[in-house]
Coordinates of C-alpha atoms in Angstrom, one line a residue:
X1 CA 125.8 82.8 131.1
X2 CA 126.4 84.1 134.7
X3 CA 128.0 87.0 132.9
X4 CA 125.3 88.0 131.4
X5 CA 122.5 87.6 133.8
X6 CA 124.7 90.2 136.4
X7 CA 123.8 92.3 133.8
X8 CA 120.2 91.4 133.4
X9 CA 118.9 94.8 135.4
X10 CA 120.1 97.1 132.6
X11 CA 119.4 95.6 130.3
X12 CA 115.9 95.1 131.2
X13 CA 115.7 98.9 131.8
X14 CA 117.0 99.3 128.0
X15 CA 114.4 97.1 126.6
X16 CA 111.8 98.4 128.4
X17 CA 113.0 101.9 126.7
X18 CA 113.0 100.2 123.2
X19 CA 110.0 98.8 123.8
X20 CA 108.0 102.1 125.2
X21 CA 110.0 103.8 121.9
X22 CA 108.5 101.4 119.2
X23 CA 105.1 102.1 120.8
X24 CA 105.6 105.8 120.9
X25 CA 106.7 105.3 117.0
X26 CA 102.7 103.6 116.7
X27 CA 100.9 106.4 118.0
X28 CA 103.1 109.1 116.2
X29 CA 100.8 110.0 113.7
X30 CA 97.7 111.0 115.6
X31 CA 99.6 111.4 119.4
X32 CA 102.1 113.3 118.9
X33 CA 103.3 114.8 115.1
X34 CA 103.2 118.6 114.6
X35 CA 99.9 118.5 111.9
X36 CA 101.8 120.0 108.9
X37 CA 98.1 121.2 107.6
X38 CA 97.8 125.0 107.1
X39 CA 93.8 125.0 105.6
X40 CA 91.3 127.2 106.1
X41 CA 88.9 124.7 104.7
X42 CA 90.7 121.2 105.9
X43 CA 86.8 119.6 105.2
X44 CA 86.5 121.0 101.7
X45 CA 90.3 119.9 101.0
X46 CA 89.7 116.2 101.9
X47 CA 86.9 116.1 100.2
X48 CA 87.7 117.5 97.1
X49 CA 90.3 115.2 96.8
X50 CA 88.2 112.1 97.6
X51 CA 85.8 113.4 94.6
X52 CA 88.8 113.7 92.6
X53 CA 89.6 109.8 93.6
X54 CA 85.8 109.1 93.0
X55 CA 86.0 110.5 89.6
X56 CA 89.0 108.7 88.9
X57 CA 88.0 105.3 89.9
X58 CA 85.1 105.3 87.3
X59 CA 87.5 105.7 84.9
X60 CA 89.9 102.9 86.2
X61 CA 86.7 100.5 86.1
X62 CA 86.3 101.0 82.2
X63 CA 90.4 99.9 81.5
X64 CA 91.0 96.5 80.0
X65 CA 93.8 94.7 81.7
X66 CA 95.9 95.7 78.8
X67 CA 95.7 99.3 79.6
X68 CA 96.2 98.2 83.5
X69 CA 99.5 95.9 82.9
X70 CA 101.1 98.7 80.8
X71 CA 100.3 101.0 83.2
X72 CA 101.9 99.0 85.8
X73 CA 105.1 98.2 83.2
X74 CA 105.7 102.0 83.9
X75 CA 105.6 102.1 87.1
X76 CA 108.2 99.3 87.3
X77 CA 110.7 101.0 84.9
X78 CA 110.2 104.5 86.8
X79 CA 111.2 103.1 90.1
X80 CA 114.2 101.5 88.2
X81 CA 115.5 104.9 86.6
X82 CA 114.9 106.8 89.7
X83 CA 117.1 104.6 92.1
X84 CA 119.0 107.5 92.7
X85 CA 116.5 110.0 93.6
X86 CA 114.6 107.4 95.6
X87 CA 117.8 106.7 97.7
X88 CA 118.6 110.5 98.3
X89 CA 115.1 111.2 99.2
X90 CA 115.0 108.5 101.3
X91 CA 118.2 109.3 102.8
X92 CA 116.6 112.7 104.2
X93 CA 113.9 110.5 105.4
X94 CA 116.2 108.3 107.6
X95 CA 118.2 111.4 109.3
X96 CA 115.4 113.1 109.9
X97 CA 114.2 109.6 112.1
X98 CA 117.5 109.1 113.6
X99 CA 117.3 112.4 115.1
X100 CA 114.0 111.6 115.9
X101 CA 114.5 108.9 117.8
X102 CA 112.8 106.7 116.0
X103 CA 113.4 102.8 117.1
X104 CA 115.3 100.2 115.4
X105 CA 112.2 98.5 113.7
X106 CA 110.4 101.6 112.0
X107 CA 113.7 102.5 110.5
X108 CA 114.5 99.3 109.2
X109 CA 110.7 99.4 107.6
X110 CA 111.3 102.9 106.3
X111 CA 114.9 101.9 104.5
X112 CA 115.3 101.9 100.8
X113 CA 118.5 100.9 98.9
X114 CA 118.9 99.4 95.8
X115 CA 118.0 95.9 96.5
X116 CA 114.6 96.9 98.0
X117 CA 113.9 99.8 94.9
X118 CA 114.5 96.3 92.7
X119 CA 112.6 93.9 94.7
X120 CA 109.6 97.0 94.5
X121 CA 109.9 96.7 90.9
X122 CA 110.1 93.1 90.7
X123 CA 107.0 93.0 93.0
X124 CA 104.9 94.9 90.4
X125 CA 106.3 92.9 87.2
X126 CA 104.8 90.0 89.3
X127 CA 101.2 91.8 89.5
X128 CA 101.4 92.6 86.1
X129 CA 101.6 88.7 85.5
X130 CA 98.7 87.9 87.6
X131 CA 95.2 87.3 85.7
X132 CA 92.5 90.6 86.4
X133 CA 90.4 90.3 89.4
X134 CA 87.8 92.1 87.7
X135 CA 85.1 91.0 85.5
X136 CA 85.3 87.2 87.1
X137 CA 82.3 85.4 86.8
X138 CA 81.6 84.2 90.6
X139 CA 78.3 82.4 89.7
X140 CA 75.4 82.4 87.3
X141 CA 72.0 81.1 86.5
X142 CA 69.2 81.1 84.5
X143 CA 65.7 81.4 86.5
X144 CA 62.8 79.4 85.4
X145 CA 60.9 82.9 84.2
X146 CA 64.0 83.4 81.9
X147 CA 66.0 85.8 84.0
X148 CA 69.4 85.1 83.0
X149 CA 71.4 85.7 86.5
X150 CA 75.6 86.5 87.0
X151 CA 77.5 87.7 89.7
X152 CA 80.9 89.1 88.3
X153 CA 83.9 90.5 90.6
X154 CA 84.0 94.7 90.3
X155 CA 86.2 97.0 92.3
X156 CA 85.9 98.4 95.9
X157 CA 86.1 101.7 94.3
X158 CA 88.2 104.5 96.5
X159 CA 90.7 102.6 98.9
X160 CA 91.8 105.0 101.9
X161 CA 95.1 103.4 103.1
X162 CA 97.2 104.9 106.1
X163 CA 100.5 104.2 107.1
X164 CA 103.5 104.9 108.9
X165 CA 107.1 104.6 107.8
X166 CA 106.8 102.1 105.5
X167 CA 107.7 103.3 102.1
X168 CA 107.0 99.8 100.2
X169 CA 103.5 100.3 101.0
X170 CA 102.9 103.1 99.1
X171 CA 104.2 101.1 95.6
X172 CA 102.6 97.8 96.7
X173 CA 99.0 99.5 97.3
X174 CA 99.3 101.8 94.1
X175 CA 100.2 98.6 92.3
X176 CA 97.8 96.6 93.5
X177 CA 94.8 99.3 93.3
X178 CA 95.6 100.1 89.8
X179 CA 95.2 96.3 89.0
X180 CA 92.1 96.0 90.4
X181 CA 90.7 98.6 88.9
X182 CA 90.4 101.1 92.4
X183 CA 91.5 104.6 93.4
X184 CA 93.9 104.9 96.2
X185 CA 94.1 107.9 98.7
X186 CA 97.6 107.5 100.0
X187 CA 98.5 108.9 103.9
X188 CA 102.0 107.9 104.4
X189 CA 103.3 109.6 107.8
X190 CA 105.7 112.4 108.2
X191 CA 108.5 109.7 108.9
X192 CA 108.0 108.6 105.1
X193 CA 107.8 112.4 103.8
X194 CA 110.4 112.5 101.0
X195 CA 110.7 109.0 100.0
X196 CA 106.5 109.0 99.2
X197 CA 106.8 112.4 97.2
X198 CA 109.4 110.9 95.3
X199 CA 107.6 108.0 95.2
X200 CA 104.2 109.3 94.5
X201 CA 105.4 111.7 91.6
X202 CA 107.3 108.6 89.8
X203 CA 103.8 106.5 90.1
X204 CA 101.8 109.4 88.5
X205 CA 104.3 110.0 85.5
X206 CA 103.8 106.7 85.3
X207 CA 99.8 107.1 85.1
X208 CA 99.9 110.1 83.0
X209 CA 102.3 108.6 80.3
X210 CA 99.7 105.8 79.3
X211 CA 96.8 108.3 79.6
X212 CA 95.4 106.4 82.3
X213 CA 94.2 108.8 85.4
X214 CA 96.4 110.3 87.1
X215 CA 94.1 111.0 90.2
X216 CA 93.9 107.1 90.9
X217 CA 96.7 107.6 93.1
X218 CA 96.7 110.7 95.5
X219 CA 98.0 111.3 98.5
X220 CA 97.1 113.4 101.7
X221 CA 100.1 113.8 103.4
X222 CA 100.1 117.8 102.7
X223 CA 97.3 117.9 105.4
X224 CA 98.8 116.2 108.1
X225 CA 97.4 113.9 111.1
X226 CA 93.9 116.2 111.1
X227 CA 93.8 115.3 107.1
X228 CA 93.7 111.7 107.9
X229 CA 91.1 112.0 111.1
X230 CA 89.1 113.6 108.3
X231 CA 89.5 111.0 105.3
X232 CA 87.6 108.7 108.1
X233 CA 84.7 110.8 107.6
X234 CA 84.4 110.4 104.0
X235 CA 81.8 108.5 103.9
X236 CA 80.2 107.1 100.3
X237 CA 83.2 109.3 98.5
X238 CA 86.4 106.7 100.0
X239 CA 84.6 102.2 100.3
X240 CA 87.0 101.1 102.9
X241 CA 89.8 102.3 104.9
X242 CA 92.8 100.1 105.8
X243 CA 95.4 101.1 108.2
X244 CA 98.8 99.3 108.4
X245 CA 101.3 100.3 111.3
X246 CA 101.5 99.7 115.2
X247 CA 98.4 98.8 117.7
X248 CA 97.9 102.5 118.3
X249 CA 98.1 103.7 114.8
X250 CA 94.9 100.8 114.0
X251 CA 93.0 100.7 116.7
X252 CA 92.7 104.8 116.2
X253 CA 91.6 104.4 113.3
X254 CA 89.0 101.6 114.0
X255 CA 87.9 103.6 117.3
X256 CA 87.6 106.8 115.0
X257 CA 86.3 106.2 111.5
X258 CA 83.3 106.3 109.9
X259 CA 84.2 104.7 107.2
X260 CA 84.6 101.1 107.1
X261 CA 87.8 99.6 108.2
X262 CA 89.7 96.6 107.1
X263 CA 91.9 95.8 110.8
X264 CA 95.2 94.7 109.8
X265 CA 98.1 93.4 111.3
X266 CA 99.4 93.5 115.0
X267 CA 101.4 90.1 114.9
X268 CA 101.6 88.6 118.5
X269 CA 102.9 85.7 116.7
X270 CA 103.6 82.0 118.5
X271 CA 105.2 79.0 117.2
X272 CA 105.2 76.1 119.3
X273 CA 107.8 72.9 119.6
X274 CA 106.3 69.4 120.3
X275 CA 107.7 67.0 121.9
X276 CA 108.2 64.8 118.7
X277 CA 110.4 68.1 116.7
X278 CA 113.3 67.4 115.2
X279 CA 116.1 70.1 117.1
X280 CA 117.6 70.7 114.1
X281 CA 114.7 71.6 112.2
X282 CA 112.9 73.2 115.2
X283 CA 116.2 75.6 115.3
X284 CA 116.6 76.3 111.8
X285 CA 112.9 77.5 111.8
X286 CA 112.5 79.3 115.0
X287 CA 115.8 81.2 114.5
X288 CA 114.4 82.3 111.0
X289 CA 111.0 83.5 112.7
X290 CA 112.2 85.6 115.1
X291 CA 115.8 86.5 114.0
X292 CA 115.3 86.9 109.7
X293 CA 113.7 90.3 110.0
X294 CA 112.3 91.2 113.4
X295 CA 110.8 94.5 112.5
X296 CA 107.8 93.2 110.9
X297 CA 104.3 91.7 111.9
X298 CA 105.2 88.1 111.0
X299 CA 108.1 87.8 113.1
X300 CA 107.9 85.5 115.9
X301 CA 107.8 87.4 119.1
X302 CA 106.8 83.9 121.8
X303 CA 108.2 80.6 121.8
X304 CA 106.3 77.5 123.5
X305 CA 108.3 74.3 124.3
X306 CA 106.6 71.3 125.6
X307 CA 108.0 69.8 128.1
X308 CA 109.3 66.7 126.6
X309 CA 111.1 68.6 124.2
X310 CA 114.1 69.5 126.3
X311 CA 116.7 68.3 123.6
X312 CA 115.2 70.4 120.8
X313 CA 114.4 73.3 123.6
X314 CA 117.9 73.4 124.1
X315 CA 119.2 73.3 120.5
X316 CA 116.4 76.1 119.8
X317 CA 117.9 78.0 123.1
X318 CA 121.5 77.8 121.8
X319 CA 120.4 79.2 118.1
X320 CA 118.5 82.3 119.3
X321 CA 121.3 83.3 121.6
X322 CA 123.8 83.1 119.1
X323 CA 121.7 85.0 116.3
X324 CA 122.0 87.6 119.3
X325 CA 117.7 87.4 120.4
X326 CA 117.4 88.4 123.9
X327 CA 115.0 85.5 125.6
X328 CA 112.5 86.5 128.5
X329 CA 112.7 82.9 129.8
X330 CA 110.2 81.2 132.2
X331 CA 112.0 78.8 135.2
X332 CA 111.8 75.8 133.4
X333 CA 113.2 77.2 130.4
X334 CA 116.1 79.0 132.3
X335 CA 117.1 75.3 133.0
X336 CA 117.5 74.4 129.7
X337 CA 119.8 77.2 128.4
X338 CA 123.2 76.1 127.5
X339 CA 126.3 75.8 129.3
X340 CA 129.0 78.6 128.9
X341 CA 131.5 77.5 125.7
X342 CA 134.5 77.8 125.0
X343 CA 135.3 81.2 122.9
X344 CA 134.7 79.8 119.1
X345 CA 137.1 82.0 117.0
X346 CA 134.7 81.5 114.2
X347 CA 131.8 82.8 115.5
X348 CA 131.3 86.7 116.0
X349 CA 129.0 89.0 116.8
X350 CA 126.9 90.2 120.1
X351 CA 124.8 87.0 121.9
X352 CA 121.1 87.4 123.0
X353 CA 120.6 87.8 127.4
X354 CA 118.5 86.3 129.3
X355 CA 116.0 88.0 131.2
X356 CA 112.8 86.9 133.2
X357 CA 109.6 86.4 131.9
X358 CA 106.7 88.5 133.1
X359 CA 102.9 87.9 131.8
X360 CA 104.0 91.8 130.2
X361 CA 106.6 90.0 127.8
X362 CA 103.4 87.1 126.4
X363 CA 102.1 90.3 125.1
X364 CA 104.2 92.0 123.7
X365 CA 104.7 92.6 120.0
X366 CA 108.7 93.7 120.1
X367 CA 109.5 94.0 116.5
X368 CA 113.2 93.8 117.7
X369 CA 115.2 91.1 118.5
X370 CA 113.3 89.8 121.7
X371 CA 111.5 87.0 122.2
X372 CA 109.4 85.6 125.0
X373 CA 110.2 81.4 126.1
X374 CA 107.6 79.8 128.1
X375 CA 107.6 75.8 128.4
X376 CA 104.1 74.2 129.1
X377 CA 103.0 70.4 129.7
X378 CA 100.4 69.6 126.7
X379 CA 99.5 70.4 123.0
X380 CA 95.9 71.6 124.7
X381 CA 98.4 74.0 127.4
X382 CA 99.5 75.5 124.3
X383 CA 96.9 75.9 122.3
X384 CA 94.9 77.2 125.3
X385 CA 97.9 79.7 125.8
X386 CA 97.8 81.1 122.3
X387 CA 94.0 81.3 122.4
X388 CA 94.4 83.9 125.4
X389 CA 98.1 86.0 124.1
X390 CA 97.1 86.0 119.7
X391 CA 95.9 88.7 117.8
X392 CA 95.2 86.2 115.4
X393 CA 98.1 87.1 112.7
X394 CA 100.0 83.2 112.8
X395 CA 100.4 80.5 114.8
X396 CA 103.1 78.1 113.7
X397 CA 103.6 73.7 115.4
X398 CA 106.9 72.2 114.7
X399 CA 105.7 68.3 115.4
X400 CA 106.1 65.1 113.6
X401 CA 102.7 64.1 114.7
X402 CA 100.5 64.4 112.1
X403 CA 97.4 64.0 114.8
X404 CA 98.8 67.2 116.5
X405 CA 99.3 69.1 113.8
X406 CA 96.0 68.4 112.5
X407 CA 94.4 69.2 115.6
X408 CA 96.6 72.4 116.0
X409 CA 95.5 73.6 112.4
X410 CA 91.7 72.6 113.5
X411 CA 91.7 74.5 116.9
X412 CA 94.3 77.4 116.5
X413 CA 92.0 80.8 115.3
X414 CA 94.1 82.6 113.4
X415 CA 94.5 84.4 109.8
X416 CA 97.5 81.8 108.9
X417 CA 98.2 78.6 110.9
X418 CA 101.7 77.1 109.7
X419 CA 103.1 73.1 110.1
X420 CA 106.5 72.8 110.3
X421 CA 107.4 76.0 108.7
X422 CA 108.7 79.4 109.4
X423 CA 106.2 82.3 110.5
X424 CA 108.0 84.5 107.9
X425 CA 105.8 82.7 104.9
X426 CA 102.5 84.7 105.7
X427 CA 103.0 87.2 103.0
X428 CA 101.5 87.8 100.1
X429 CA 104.6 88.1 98.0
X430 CA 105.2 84.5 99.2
X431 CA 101.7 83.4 98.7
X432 CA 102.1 84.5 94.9
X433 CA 100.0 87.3 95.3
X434 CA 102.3 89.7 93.8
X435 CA 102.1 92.0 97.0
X436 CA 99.7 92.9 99.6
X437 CA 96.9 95.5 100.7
X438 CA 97.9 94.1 104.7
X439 CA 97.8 91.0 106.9
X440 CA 93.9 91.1 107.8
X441 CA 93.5 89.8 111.1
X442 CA 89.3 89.9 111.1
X443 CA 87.4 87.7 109.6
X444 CA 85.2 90.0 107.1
X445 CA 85.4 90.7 104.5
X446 CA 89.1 89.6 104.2
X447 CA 91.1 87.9 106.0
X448 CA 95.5 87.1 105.7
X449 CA 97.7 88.3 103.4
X450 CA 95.0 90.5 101.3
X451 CA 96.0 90.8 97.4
X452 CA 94.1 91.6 94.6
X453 CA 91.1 90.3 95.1
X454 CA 90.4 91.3 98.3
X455 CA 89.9 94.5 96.7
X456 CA 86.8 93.7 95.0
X457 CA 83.6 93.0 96.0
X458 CA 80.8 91.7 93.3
X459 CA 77.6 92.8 91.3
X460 CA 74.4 90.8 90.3
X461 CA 73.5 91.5 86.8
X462 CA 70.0 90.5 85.7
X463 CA 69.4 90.6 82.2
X464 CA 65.8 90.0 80.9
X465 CA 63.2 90.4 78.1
X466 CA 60.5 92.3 79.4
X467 CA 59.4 89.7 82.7
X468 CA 57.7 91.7 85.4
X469 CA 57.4 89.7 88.8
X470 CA 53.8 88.7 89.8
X471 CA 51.9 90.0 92.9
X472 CA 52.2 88.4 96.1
X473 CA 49.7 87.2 97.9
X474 CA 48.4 89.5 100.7
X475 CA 48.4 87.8 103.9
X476 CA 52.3 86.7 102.7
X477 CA 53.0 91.1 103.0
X478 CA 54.4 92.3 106.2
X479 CA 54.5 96.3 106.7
X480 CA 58.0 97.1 106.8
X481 CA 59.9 94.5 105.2
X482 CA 62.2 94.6 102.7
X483 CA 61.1 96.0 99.0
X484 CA 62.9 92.8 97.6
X485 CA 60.1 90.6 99.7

């Protein structure tokens, strides 16, 4: 290891450059993109299309979910018989970021090949399969007067959703829109350009082959960063506005809109090793967390050891650096790292370095193959610990003591809290939700993986036969309450 701790200083410096890049990559679309918008009337051009969306979404609400699922079946076969244009298109997209400079992480998120156009197509089949949020009877009554009481499940309406370099998005929120019976105004980033027209165009052949409207899925993209300031002004034509990207991206849009705004999805994500772990199984997990796919926002960027758990510490150690994760270690970790071996003919590939830990690296969201190692005393150390560093994405205990995993699943505040399990799960493919909206990380009015039916909200209906409700006594009236009083 002495090797590669003399080279610790550049490397650092690297990281630090990867890091600053991936943040850059965040702020792109509002910091730093060339607005591609030309308008005279930018205003008028929003809003025209949100009206369009509006319009459209009163037609979505009236479909049956047999006109929805076979809307949704074409979709599914488009994306299949346009592989090739998809690829090309997307192709354009990734030169274009190379040169760029985008970082490691946003292009892995913007890459399509074959196996990710069939796993978008395979996600939507799956939707299709899933029973119709709308129309779900949430309660119901009858009130002694007669009043016959339900409260049913109805879309959002118009769903603003903007994101960067992430083509998948743009199928999984279509999808998942058109299901629940809501428009979707689409604002992909420049980084996504070709791959979301091509995208876009097979998703409204698809709409306007089974007559369903074809304006329930629009995009903004042809009025650049100042078209998507002014989608968060849109308010009472667009319900709810979700970004999905890096800190910068959503906590623009938070800071700036006027509509509201579902947060979604910085993943400062922990997962902690007790002292009772199994090393084997504390490896096998950890290693997947971080190392599986470390570009996106369940990815495990911190690892907590306690201090009792040196043997598993150590087997976890020796797994990261050989999946080639660069580990920010504390002192007391750096003693645990493994010896030098012997060259293993069988193994190949680059190992991770080891590099100091600053309060910086607890953090950090890298989104690259970097990972922060701290060791602490206590379950309560821990938990304290990832009650200061979370965003509240997931928190993950590898224990075989039921006691502390039951007290970490009781005191850990987070979207997804995970026992003995990798980080990887919070997803809402995994969690059979056919796809996902985002990874809420408030706590209204959704919060996790958000699916379908986090895309509705609900409706009283009262249905009657003439009752008309009785006077209230006078000294019970207060000026200025509410009507309903």
């Amino acid at each position: 290891m002495s090797e590669k701790q003399s080279t610790e200083q550049q490397s650092t410096e690297q990281q630090t450059t990867e890091k600053l890049t991936t943040e850059q990559d965040a702020g792109r679309e509002f910091e730093g993109e060339t607005t591609r918008t030309e308008d005279q009337d930018l205003p008028g051009a929003i809003r025209e299309l949100s009206a369009r969306a509006r319009a459209a979404s009163r037609r979505l609400a009236q479909l049956d979910r047999e006109r929805k699922d076979r809307t949704l079946a074409a979709v599914a076969q488009g994306l299949r018989e346009s592989r090739a244009a998809l690829i090309e298109a997307n192709q354009k997209d990734l030169d274009r970021g190379r040169e760029s400079g985008l970082s490691r992480a946003l292009l892995d998120r913007l890459a399509l090949d074959e196996a990710r156009i069939e796993q978008l197509a395979a996600a939507v089949e799956e939707i299709i399969a899933l029973d119709d949020p709308v129309g779900r009877v949430v309660q119901g009554r009858t009130l002694p007067n007669g009043l016959r009481l339900s409260q049913v499940t109805v879309p959002l309406g118009v769903i603003g959703v903007i994101y960067e370099a992430r083509p998948n998005v743009t199928v999984d929120i279509a999808a998942l829109a058109l299901k629940s019976g809501n428009a979707a105004l689409l604002r992909g980033g420049s980084a996504a350009q070709s791959t979301n027209e091509t995208l876009l165009a097979v998703i409204r052949d698809a709409l306007r082959a089974t007559a369903a409207p074809v304006d329930a899925v629009l995009s903004i993209d042809a009025h650049g960063r100042d078209g998507a300031t002014e989608l968060m002004t849109q308010v009472g034509s667009v319900d709810v506005l979700i970004p999905r990207g890096g800190r910068e991206l959503i906590q623009h849009v938070v800071r700036t809109s006027r509509v509201p705004v579902i947060e979604t999805g910085e993943g400062n994500v922990h997962v902690f090793v007790d002292a009772s772990a199994d090393p084997s199984m504390a490896r096998d997990i950890v290693v997947n967390a971080k190392a599986h796919r470390p570009s996106v926002c369940n990815a495990a960027e911190t690892l907590l050891l306690h201090r009792d758990a040196e043997a598993a510490g150590r087997e976890v150690l020796r797994g990261l650096l050989r999946a080639g994760v660069d580990l920010h270690l504390d002192p007391r970790a750096q003693e645990w790292l493994p010896v030098q071996e012997p060259e293993d003919p069988a193994r190949s590939g680059v190992e991770g370095q080891v590099l100091e830990l600053t309060d910086e690296d607890f953090a950090t969201e890298y989104l690259d193959l970097q990972m922060a190692v701290g060791v602490v005393d206590s379950l309560e150390e821990a938990i304290e610990h990832i009650g200061r560093w979370s965003t509240g994405h997931t928190e993950a205990i590898i224990t075989d003591s039921v006691a502390h995993a039951d007290r970490f699943v009781a005191e850990i505040d987070a979207a997804a809290v995970v026992v003995n399990a990798s980080t990887r799960f919070t997803d809402g493919g995994e969690f059979g939700l056919g796809a996902e909206v985002g990874i809420s990380t408030q706590k209204m009015h959704a919060r996790g993986p958000m699916g379908m039916g986090e895309l509705t909200t609900t409706k009283w209906i009262v249905r009657g036969e003439g009752q008309v409700r009785g006077a209230r006594a006078e000294s019970s009236a207060f000026p200025g309450s509410c009507p309903g009083d």
